[in-house]
Short mmCIF file of C-alpha atoms in Angstrom, two decimals:
data_model
loop_
_atom_site.label_atom_id
_atom_site.label_comp_id
_atom_site.label_asym_id
_atom_site.label_seq_id
_atom_site.Cartn_x
_atom_site.Cartn_y
_atom_site.Cartn_z
CA UNK A 26 0.00 0.00 0.00
CA UNK A 27 1.39 3.41 -0.95
CA UNK A 28 2.11 5.84 1.84
CA UNK A 29 -0.49 8.63 2.03
CA UNK A 30 0.80 11.85 0.53
CA UNK A 31 2.05 14.39 3.04
CA UNK A 32 1.31 18.11 2.99
CA UNK A 33 3.22 20.36 5.36
CA UNK A 34 2.10 23.97 6.04
CA UNK A 35 4.79 26.39 7.23
CA UNK A 36 2.25 29.05 8.32
CA UNK A 37 4.71 31.61 6.99
CA UNK A 38 2.61 34.72 7.51
CA UNK A 39 1.57 34.34 11.16
CA UNK A 40 3.07 33.13 14.39
CA UNK A 41 0.28 30.74 15.25
CA UNK A 42 2.35 27.56 14.86
CA UNK A 43 5.12 27.34 17.45
CA UNK A 44 8.34 27.99 15.54
CA UNK A 45 10.26 25.19 17.21
CA UNK A 46 7.52 22.67 16.39
CA UNK A 47 7.09 23.55 12.73
CA UNK A 48 10.83 23.79 12.09
CA UNK A 49 11.60 20.51 13.86
CA UNK A 50 8.86 18.72 11.96
CA UNK A 51 10.18 20.14 8.68
CA UNK A 52 13.72 19.17 9.61
CA UNK A 53 12.63 15.62 10.36
CA UNK A 54 10.69 15.40 7.12
CA UNK A 55 13.80 16.55 5.26
CA UNK A 56 15.91 13.92 7.02
CA UNK A 57 13.42 11.09 6.55
CA UNK A 58 13.67 10.82 2.78
CA UNK A 59 9.88 10.61 2.37
CA UNK A 60 8.16 12.49 -0.43
CA UNK A 61 6.12 15.47 0.67
CA UNK A 62 4.64 18.78 -0.44
CA UNK A 63 5.44 21.88 1.59
CA UNK A 64 3.50 25.12 1.28
CA UNK A 65 4.37 28.50 2.71
CA UNK A 66 0.86 29.11 4.03
CA UNK A 67 -2.26 27.05 3.49
CA UNK A 68 -4.39 30.15 4.11
CA UNK A 69 -2.75 31.85 1.13
CA UNK A 70 -3.42 28.88 -1.13
CA UNK A 71 -7.04 28.91 -0.01
CA UNK A 72 -7.38 32.66 -0.57
CA UNK A 73 -5.92 32.24 -4.05
CA UNK A 74 -7.92 29.09 -4.80
CA UNK A 75 -4.59 27.62 -5.80
CA UNK A 76 -4.99 24.56 -8.10
CA UNK A 77 -2.53 22.64 -5.91
CA UNK A 78 -5.29 22.27 -3.30
CA UNK A 79 -7.59 20.56 -5.80
CA UNK A 80 -4.78 18.29 -6.91
CA UNK A 81 -4.17 17.29 -3.30
CA UNK A 82 -7.82 16.88 -2.34
CA UNK A 83 -8.51 14.68 -5.34
CA UNK A 84 -5.36 12.61 -5.13
CA UNK A 85 -6.29 9.95 -2.58
CA UNK A 86 -5.13 9.45 1.02
CA UNK A 87 -3.61 12.60 2.46
CA UNK A 88 -1.89 13.55 5.71
CA UNK A 89 -1.73 17.25 6.49
CA UNK A 90 0.51 18.93 9.05
CA UNK A 91 -1.10 22.31 9.71
CA UNK A 92 -3.55 23.58 12.32
CA UNK A 93 -7.02 22.63 13.56
CA UNK A 94 -8.79 20.00 11.42
CA UNK A 95 -11.95 22.14 11.24
CA UNK A 96 -9.95 25.08 9.89
CA UNK A 97 -8.13 22.90 7.36
CA UNK A 98 -11.39 21.35 6.18
CA UNK A 99 -13.01 24.71 5.46
CA UNK A 100 -9.90 26.29 3.99
CA UNK A 101 -9.88 23.57 1.34
CA UNK A 102 -13.64 23.87 0.85
CA UNK A 103 -13.36 27.65 0.43
CA UNK A 104 -10.91 27.03 -2.40
CA UNK A 105 -13.37 24.75 -4.19
CA UNK A 106 -11.29 21.71 -3.24
CA UNK A 107 -13.29 19.84 -0.58
CA UNK A 108 -11.32 17.17 1.24
CA UNK A 109 -12.47 13.57 1.36
CA UNK A 110 -13.16 13.08 5.09
CA UNK A 111 -12.55 9.35 4.87
CA UNK A 112 -9.14 9.85 3.30
CA UNK A 113 -7.68 12.77 5.25
CA UNK A 114 -5.81 13.02 8.53
CA UNK A 115 -4.77 16.36 9.97
CA UNK A 116 -1.94 16.75 12.46
CA UNK A 117 -2.42 19.94 14.42
CA UNK A 118 0.95 21.63 14.89
CA UNK A 119 -0.65 24.30 17.06
CA UNK A 120 -1.14 21.79 19.86
CA UNK A 121 0.93 18.69 19.06
CA UNK A 122 4.50 18.11 20.19
CA UNK A 123 7.20 17.38 17.62
CA UNK A 124 7.61 13.63 18.13
CA UNK A 125 3.94 12.59 18.01
CA UNK A 126 3.29 15.00 15.15
CA UNK A 127 6.12 13.56 13.09
CA UNK A 128 5.22 9.98 14.00
CA UNK A 129 1.66 10.60 12.83
CA UNK A 130 2.89 11.87 9.49
CA UNK A 131 5.23 8.96 8.91
CA UNK A 132 2.81 6.25 10.01
CA UNK A 133 1.67 4.54 6.79
CA UNK A 134 -1.79 3.92 8.22
CA UNK A 135 -4.33 6.72 8.04
CA UNK A 136 -6.66 7.77 10.89
CA UNK A 137 -9.21 10.14 9.34
CA UNK A 138 -10.07 12.97 11.73
CA UNK A 139 -11.82 15.71 9.81
CA UNK A 140 -15.03 16.83 11.51
CA UNK A 141 -17.64 15.11 9.37
CA UNK A 142 -20.56 16.90 11.02
CA UNK A 143 -20.89 19.75 13.50
CA UNK A 144 -19.28 18.76 16.81
CA UNK A 145 -22.02 20.50 18.77
CA UNK A 146 -25.51 20.75 17.43
CA UNK A 147 -26.23 23.95 15.55
CA UNK A 148 -29.59 25.48 16.42
CA UNK A 149 -31.08 24.79 12.98
CA UNK A 150 -30.64 21.07 13.66
CA UNK A 151 -31.65 21.19 17.32
CA UNK A 152 -35.02 22.86 16.79
CA UNK B 29 -5.04 43.30 -4.47
CA UNK B 30 -5.28 40.54 -7.05
CA UNK B 31 -5.60 36.99 -5.77
CA UNK B 32 -5.91 35.41 -9.18
CA UNK B 33 -2.33 34.18 -9.47
CA UNK B 34 -1.19 30.84 -8.04
CA UNK B 35 1.85 30.46 -5.84
CA UNK B 36 5.13 29.55 -7.51
CA UNK B 37 5.48 25.79 -7.48
CA UNK B 38 8.96 24.29 -7.45
CA UNK B 39 10.48 20.85 -6.98
CA UNK B 40 13.47 20.17 -4.78
CA UNK B 41 15.07 17.65 -7.09
CA UNK B 42 17.67 15.06 -6.11
CA UNK B 43 17.39 12.61 -8.99
CA UNK B 44 19.85 11.59 -11.70
CA UNK B 45 22.22 14.36 -12.71
CA UNK B 46 22.37 15.95 -9.28
CA UNK B 47 24.46 15.48 -6.16
CA UNK B 48 22.50 14.38 -3.07
CA UNK B 49 21.88 17.24 -0.67
CA UNK B 50 22.96 17.09 2.94
CA UNK B 51 20.08 17.12 5.42
CA UNK B 52 21.11 20.60 6.50
CA UNK B 53 21.16 21.96 2.93
CA UNK B 54 17.83 20.32 2.15
CA UNK B 55 16.25 21.89 5.24
CA UNK B 56 17.77 25.34 4.73
CA UNK B 57 16.83 25.34 1.04
CA UNK B 58 13.27 24.39 1.87
CA UNK B 59 13.02 27.07 4.52
CA UNK B 60 14.35 29.65 2.07
CA UNK B 61 11.84 28.61 -0.58
CA UNK B 62 8.95 28.70 1.89
CA UNK B 63 10.01 32.14 3.11
CA UNK B 64 9.74 33.25 -0.53
CA UNK B 65 6.15 31.98 -0.65
CA UNK B 66 6.84 28.94 -2.85
CA UNK B 67 4.99 25.63 -2.82
CA UNK B 68 7.64 22.92 -2.83
CA UNK B 69 7.47 19.29 -3.91
CA UNK B 70 10.19 17.23 -2.28
CA UNK B 71 10.02 13.96 -4.16
CA UNK B 72 12.04 11.58 -6.27
CA UNK B 73 9.66 12.36 -9.12
CA UNK B 74 8.99 16.09 -9.61
CA UNK B 75 5.96 15.22 -11.75
CA UNK B 76 4.64 18.13 -13.76
CA UNK B 77 6.39 20.81 -11.69
CA UNK B 78 8.31 22.97 -14.13
CA UNK B 79 10.89 24.64 -11.87
CA UNK B 80 13.49 22.25 -10.48
CA UNK B 81 15.98 23.15 -7.78
CA UNK B 82 19.01 20.97 -7.14
CA UNK B 83 22.74 20.64 -6.81
CA UNK B 84 23.40 20.07 -10.49
CA UNK B 85 26.27 17.83 -11.54
CA UNK B 86 28.12 18.75 -14.72
CA UNK B 87 25.97 20.06 -17.52
CA UNK B 88 22.99 17.82 -16.76
CA UNK B 89 20.69 20.79 -16.54
CA UNK B 90 21.29 21.44 -20.21
CA UNK B 91 20.45 18.00 -21.46
CA UNK B 92 17.83 15.28 -21.30
CA UNK B 93 14.74 15.67 -19.18
CA UNK B 94 16.10 18.57 -17.16
CA UNK B 95 16.46 20.68 -20.28
CA UNK B 96 12.68 20.89 -20.50
CA UNK B 97 12.55 22.53 -17.10
CA UNK B 98 13.86 25.64 -15.43
CA UNK B 99 16.81 24.40 -13.38
CA UNK B 100 17.99 26.45 -10.43
CA UNK B 101 21.01 25.82 -8.25
CA UNK B 102 20.57 25.39 -4.50
CA UNK B 103 23.56 27.71 -3.96
CA UNK B 104 22.27 30.20 -1.39
CA UNK B 105 23.94 33.14 -3.10
CA UNK B 106 21.89 32.53 -6.27
CA UNK B 107 18.71 30.89 -5.05
CA UNK B 108 16.57 33.87 -3.92
CA UNK B 109 17.22 35.88 -7.06
CA UNK B 110 16.73 32.91 -9.40
CA UNK B 111 13.43 32.05 -7.69
CA UNK B 112 12.20 35.61 -8.18
CA UNK B 113 13.14 35.48 -11.85
CA UNK B 114 11.22 32.21 -12.26
CA UNK B 115 8.23 33.68 -10.47
CA UNK B 116 8.13 36.53 -12.95
CA UNK B 117 8.60 34.29 -15.96
CA UNK B 118 5.58 32.12 -15.08
CA UNK B 119 3.52 35.06 -13.70
CA UNK B 120 3.15 33.43 -10.29
CA UNK B 121 1.90 35.34 -7.25
CA UNK B 122 4.46 37.71 -5.71
CA UNK B 123 5.57 36.65 -2.23
CA UNK B 124 3.58 38.16 0.62
CA UNK B 125 1.15 40.06 -1.60
CA UNK B 126 -2.01 38.93 0.15
CA UNK B 127 -3.73 39.58 3.44
CA UNK B 128 -3.43 36.63 5.85
CA UNK B 129 -6.65 37.57 7.66
CA UNK B 130 -10.06 36.66 6.30
CA UNK B 131 -13.11 34.73 7.47
CA UNK B 132 -13.73 31.11 6.53
CA UNK B 133 -17.24 29.72 6.86
CA UNK B 134 -17.97 26.37 8.49
CA UNK B 135 -20.99 25.30 6.46
CA UNK B 136 -21.65 22.40 8.83
CA UNK B 137 -22.68 25.04 11.34
CA UNK B 138 -23.83 28.03 9.28
CA UNK B 139 -27.62 28.48 9.29
CA UNK B 140 -27.58 31.24 6.63
CA UNK B 141 -29.08 33.64 9.18
CA UNK B 142 -27.21 36.60 7.61
CA UNK B 143 -26.24 38.16 10.95
CA UNK B 144 -22.63 38.43 9.75
CA UNK B 145 -23.72 40.03 6.48
CA UNK B 146 -25.87 42.54 8.37
CA UNK B 147 -23.11 43.26 10.85
CA UNK B 148 -20.08 43.74 8.60
CA UNK B 149 -19.76 47.32 7.40
CA UNK B 150 -16.96 46.48 5.01
CA UNK B 151 -18.83 44.34 2.50
CA UNK B 152 -16.86 41.16 3.17
CA UNK B 153 -19.95 38.97 2.89
CA UNK B 154 -22.46 38.42 0.13
CA UNK B 155 -24.65 35.65 -1.21
CA UNK B 156 -24.35 33.38 -4.22
CA UNK B 157 -27.03 32.69 -6.83
CA UNK B 158 -28.80 30.36 -4.40
CA UNK B 159 -28.74 33.04 -1.71
CA UNK B 160 -26.22 31.10 0.27
CA UNK B 161 -23.88 33.16 2.40
CA UNK B 162 -20.33 33.41 1.11
CA UNK B 163 -17.16 35.42 1.66
CA UNK B 164 -17.02 37.67 -1.39
CA UNK B 165 -14.48 40.39 -0.62
CA UNK B 166 -11.97 38.90 1.77
CA UNK B 167 -9.52 41.74 1.15
CA UNK B 168 -11.98 44.16 2.74
CA UNK B 169 -11.63 42.35 6.07
CA UNK B 170 -9.92 44.36 8.83
CA UNK B 171 -6.78 42.61 10.04
CA UNK B 172 -7.12 41.03 13.48
CA UNK B 173 -10.80 41.93 13.75
CA UNK B 174 -12.88 38.81 14.51
CA UNK B 175 -16.06 40.74 15.35
CA UNK B 176 -18.30 38.98 12.80
CA UNK B 177 -17.37 35.60 14.24
CA UNK B 178 -18.37 36.90 17.67
CA UNK B 179 -21.73 37.94 16.28
CA UNK B 180 -22.36 34.54 14.67
CA UNK B 181 -24.74 32.63 16.97
CA UNK B 182 -23.45 29.27 15.72
CA UNK B 183 -19.68 29.88 15.95
CA UNK B 184 -19.60 29.15 12.21
CA UNK B 185 -17.06 31.80 11.23
CA UNK B 186 -13.39 30.92 11.54
CA UNK B 187 -10.28 33.02 11.37
CA UNK B 188 -7.57 30.34 11.19
CA UNK B 189 -4.88 32.75 12.38
CA UNK B 190 -6.82 33.85 15.46
CA UNK B 191 -5.28 33.11 18.83
CA UNK B 192 -8.12 31.26 20.54
CA UNK B 193 -10.87 28.74 19.93
CA UNK B 194 -13.38 28.21 18.58
CA UNK B 195 -12.65 31.12 16.20
CA UNK B 196 -9.30 29.55 15.23
CA UNK B 197 -11.03 26.32 14.18
CA UNK B 198 -10.83 24.51 17.49
CA UNK B 199 -13.77 22.30 18.42
CA UNK B 200 -16.93 24.24 19.33
CA UNK B 201 -18.16 23.45 22.83
CA UNK B 202 -21.62 24.02 24.25
CA UNK B 203 -20.09 26.68 26.50
CA UNK B 204 -18.81 28.50 23.40
CA UNK B 205 -22.30 28.53 21.94
CA UNK B 206 -23.76 29.92 25.15
CA UNK B 207 -21.16 32.70 25.09
CA UNK B 208 -21.96 33.52 21.46
CA UNK B 209 -25.68 33.71 22.22
CA UNK B 210 -25.05 35.98 25.18
CA UNK B 211 -23.07 38.39 23.01
CA UNK B 212 -25.83 38.62 20.44
CA UNK B 213 -28.32 39.29 23.22
CA UNK B 214 -26.12 42.03 24.61
CA UNK B 215 -25.90 43.76 21.25
CA UNK B 216 -29.70 43.58 20.98
CA UNK B 217 -30.06 45.14 24.42
CA UNK B 218 -27.85 47.98 23.32
CA UNK B 219 -30.27 48.80 20.56
CA UNK B 220 -29.02 46.28 18.05
CA UNK B 221 -26.55 48.69 16.51
CA UNK B 222 -23.12 47.95 17.87
CA UNK B 223 -21.41 50.35 15.46
CA UNK B 224 -23.48 53.35 16.55
CA UNK B 225 -22.67 52.56 20.14
CA UNK B 226 -18.97 52.28 19.41
CA UNK B 227 -18.98 55.47 17.40
CA UNK B 228 -20.82 57.31 20.15
CA UNK B 229 -18.39 56.15 22.78
CA UNK B 230 -15.40 57.05 20.64
CA UNK B 231 -16.86 60.51 19.94
CA UNK B 232 -17.47 61.12 23.64
CA UNK B 233 -13.93 60.07 24.45
CA UNK B 234 -12.53 62.30 21.70
CA UNK B 235 -14.52 65.28 22.98
CA UNK B 236 -13.25 64.71 26.50
CA UNK B 237 -9.64 64.32 25.39
CA UNK B 238 -9.77 67.45 23.27
CA UNK B 239 -10.31 69.40 26.49
CA UNK B 240 -7.29 67.87 28.19
CA UNK B 241 -4.34 70.21 28.59
CA UNK B 242 -1.70 67.57 29.23
CA UNK B 243 -1.16 65.88 25.87
CA UNK B 244 0.73 62.90 27.28
CA UNK B 245 -1.90 62.31 29.92
CA UNK B 246 -4.62 62.60 27.34
CA UNK B 247 -2.89 60.12 25.07
CA UNK B 248 -2.39 57.63 27.89
CA UNK B 249 -6.02 57.99 28.90
CA UNK B 250 -7.18 57.57 25.31
CA UNK B 251 -5.13 54.41 24.90
CA UNK B 252 -6.50 53.03 28.16
CA UNK B 253 -10.02 53.82 27.06
CA UNK B 254 -9.60 52.27 23.63
CA UNK B 255 -8.13 49.15 25.20
CA UNK B 256 -11.17 48.88 27.44
CA UNK B 257 -13.52 49.51 24.56
CA UNK B 258 -11.78 46.92 22.45
CA UNK B 259 -12.15 44.36 25.24
CA UNK B 260 -15.80 45.24 25.61
CA UNK B 261 -16.47 45.07 21.91
CA UNK B 262 -15.42 41.57 21.05
CA UNK B 263 -11.72 41.95 20.28
CA UNK B 264 -12.13 44.71 17.73
CA UNK B 265 -8.61 46.18 17.38
CA UNK B 266 -8.28 49.83 18.48
CA UNK B 267 -7.10 50.83 15.00
CA UNK B 268 -10.33 49.48 13.53
CA UNK B 269 -12.38 51.38 16.09
CA UNK B 270 -10.38 54.52 15.47
CA UNK B 271 -10.94 54.23 11.73
CA UNK B 272 -14.70 53.73 11.85
CA UNK B 273 -16.36 56.07 9.35
CA UNK B 274 -18.67 58.97 10.24
CA UNK B 275 -22.05 58.20 11.84
CA UNK B 276 -23.82 59.00 8.57
CA UNK B 277 -21.56 56.69 6.63
CA UNK B 278 -22.04 53.94 9.24
CA UNK B 279 -25.79 54.36 8.94
CA UNK B 280 -25.60 54.19 5.14
CA UNK B 281 -23.41 51.07 5.11
CA UNK B 282 -25.45 49.37 7.82
CA UNK B 283 -28.64 50.01 5.84
CA UNK B 284 -27.00 48.64 2.71
CA UNK B 285 -25.85 45.50 4.52
CA UNK B 286 -29.24 45.03 6.14
CA UNK B 287 -30.95 45.35 2.74
CA UNK B 288 -28.61 42.72 1.27
CA UNK B 289 -29.35 40.38 4.17
CA UNK B 290 -33.08 41.00 3.91
CA UNK B 291 -33.06 40.31 0.18
CA UNK B 292 -31.18 37.08 0.77
CA UNK B 293 -33.69 35.96 3.39
CA UNK B 294 -36.82 36.99 1.46
CA UNK B 295 -39.00 34.16 0.15
CA UNK B 296 -38.12 33.11 -3.38
CA UNK B 297 -40.66 33.79 -6.13
#
């Protein structure tokens, strides 16, 4: 089975990802020899509706190192490149430590974790 | 600001015809490319990426497969300039020419209530042909201002670069929803027009400060007051408050936004 593709976001234009975490994860990716895509800032690609997002969302199993899964899901959707919830795993570099984050990326198995439905019930569903 | 161009896509190539990069060089090159706003494929097969970056051996870059691509050396003294030249030649987006602050809608939560559209004076929101809410003018958004997401009763508006949840995309808890509802209720109690209230308070403060003789004291007091006001008004940055338009202009824009929201909510023919 092929390893899921890996997308790494460097969050270049804000300080929301801890610098030591994102740089260590990038360093480890560089040292590992695995194939991966790195983008300066996923938010920019979403704002620009960059075709790379569509290519990634339509290309099968995908592991993403970025921020909160809910944010990643809707950034892709906003770019007209909705992610396949059953084929996507997001590692949140805002909260994860380096070792577990890197291990999750390198693990060949995929644990989908995009929010498939609202995590609390919106009022239009509740009433 | 045009957001029609894509980012410059490059491949960090270490295949035949190149010398393998040290881990340090690979990492530093990648960091350099990312700081220049590039999207980088690090893979044995660069696929259809047209700009290849590597430590070229001999004249490989001038023959075979590499000849069909733009080949750039990893040498740090050449890399930044060569990347910029490539960016221009393929008309890719210039680095940093975009605003990293804009709302993203969580359509799992959005009820299409149009509160955000009514609230935003800067025309960020609109509706599509099916009258579904969408972000239409993200460049109009005021940097670091998450006020519309505070107004949303369903916590459906994200700003991925915001410091705290659920606005940053973190999971929405029931407590978050209660807080959001409370804020909407508060704005209703204040007459439903948050902007008028803010403008009024700013005008009062300005009038008071204009009478102050000690300029430094007045400035300190003004800053303290704006900080308080910003805290009271859902994280709206002081510079946004200070730049609010005249009361007449606020009224005009608010009416325009309300009309757009009303039209979107009106029954279809």
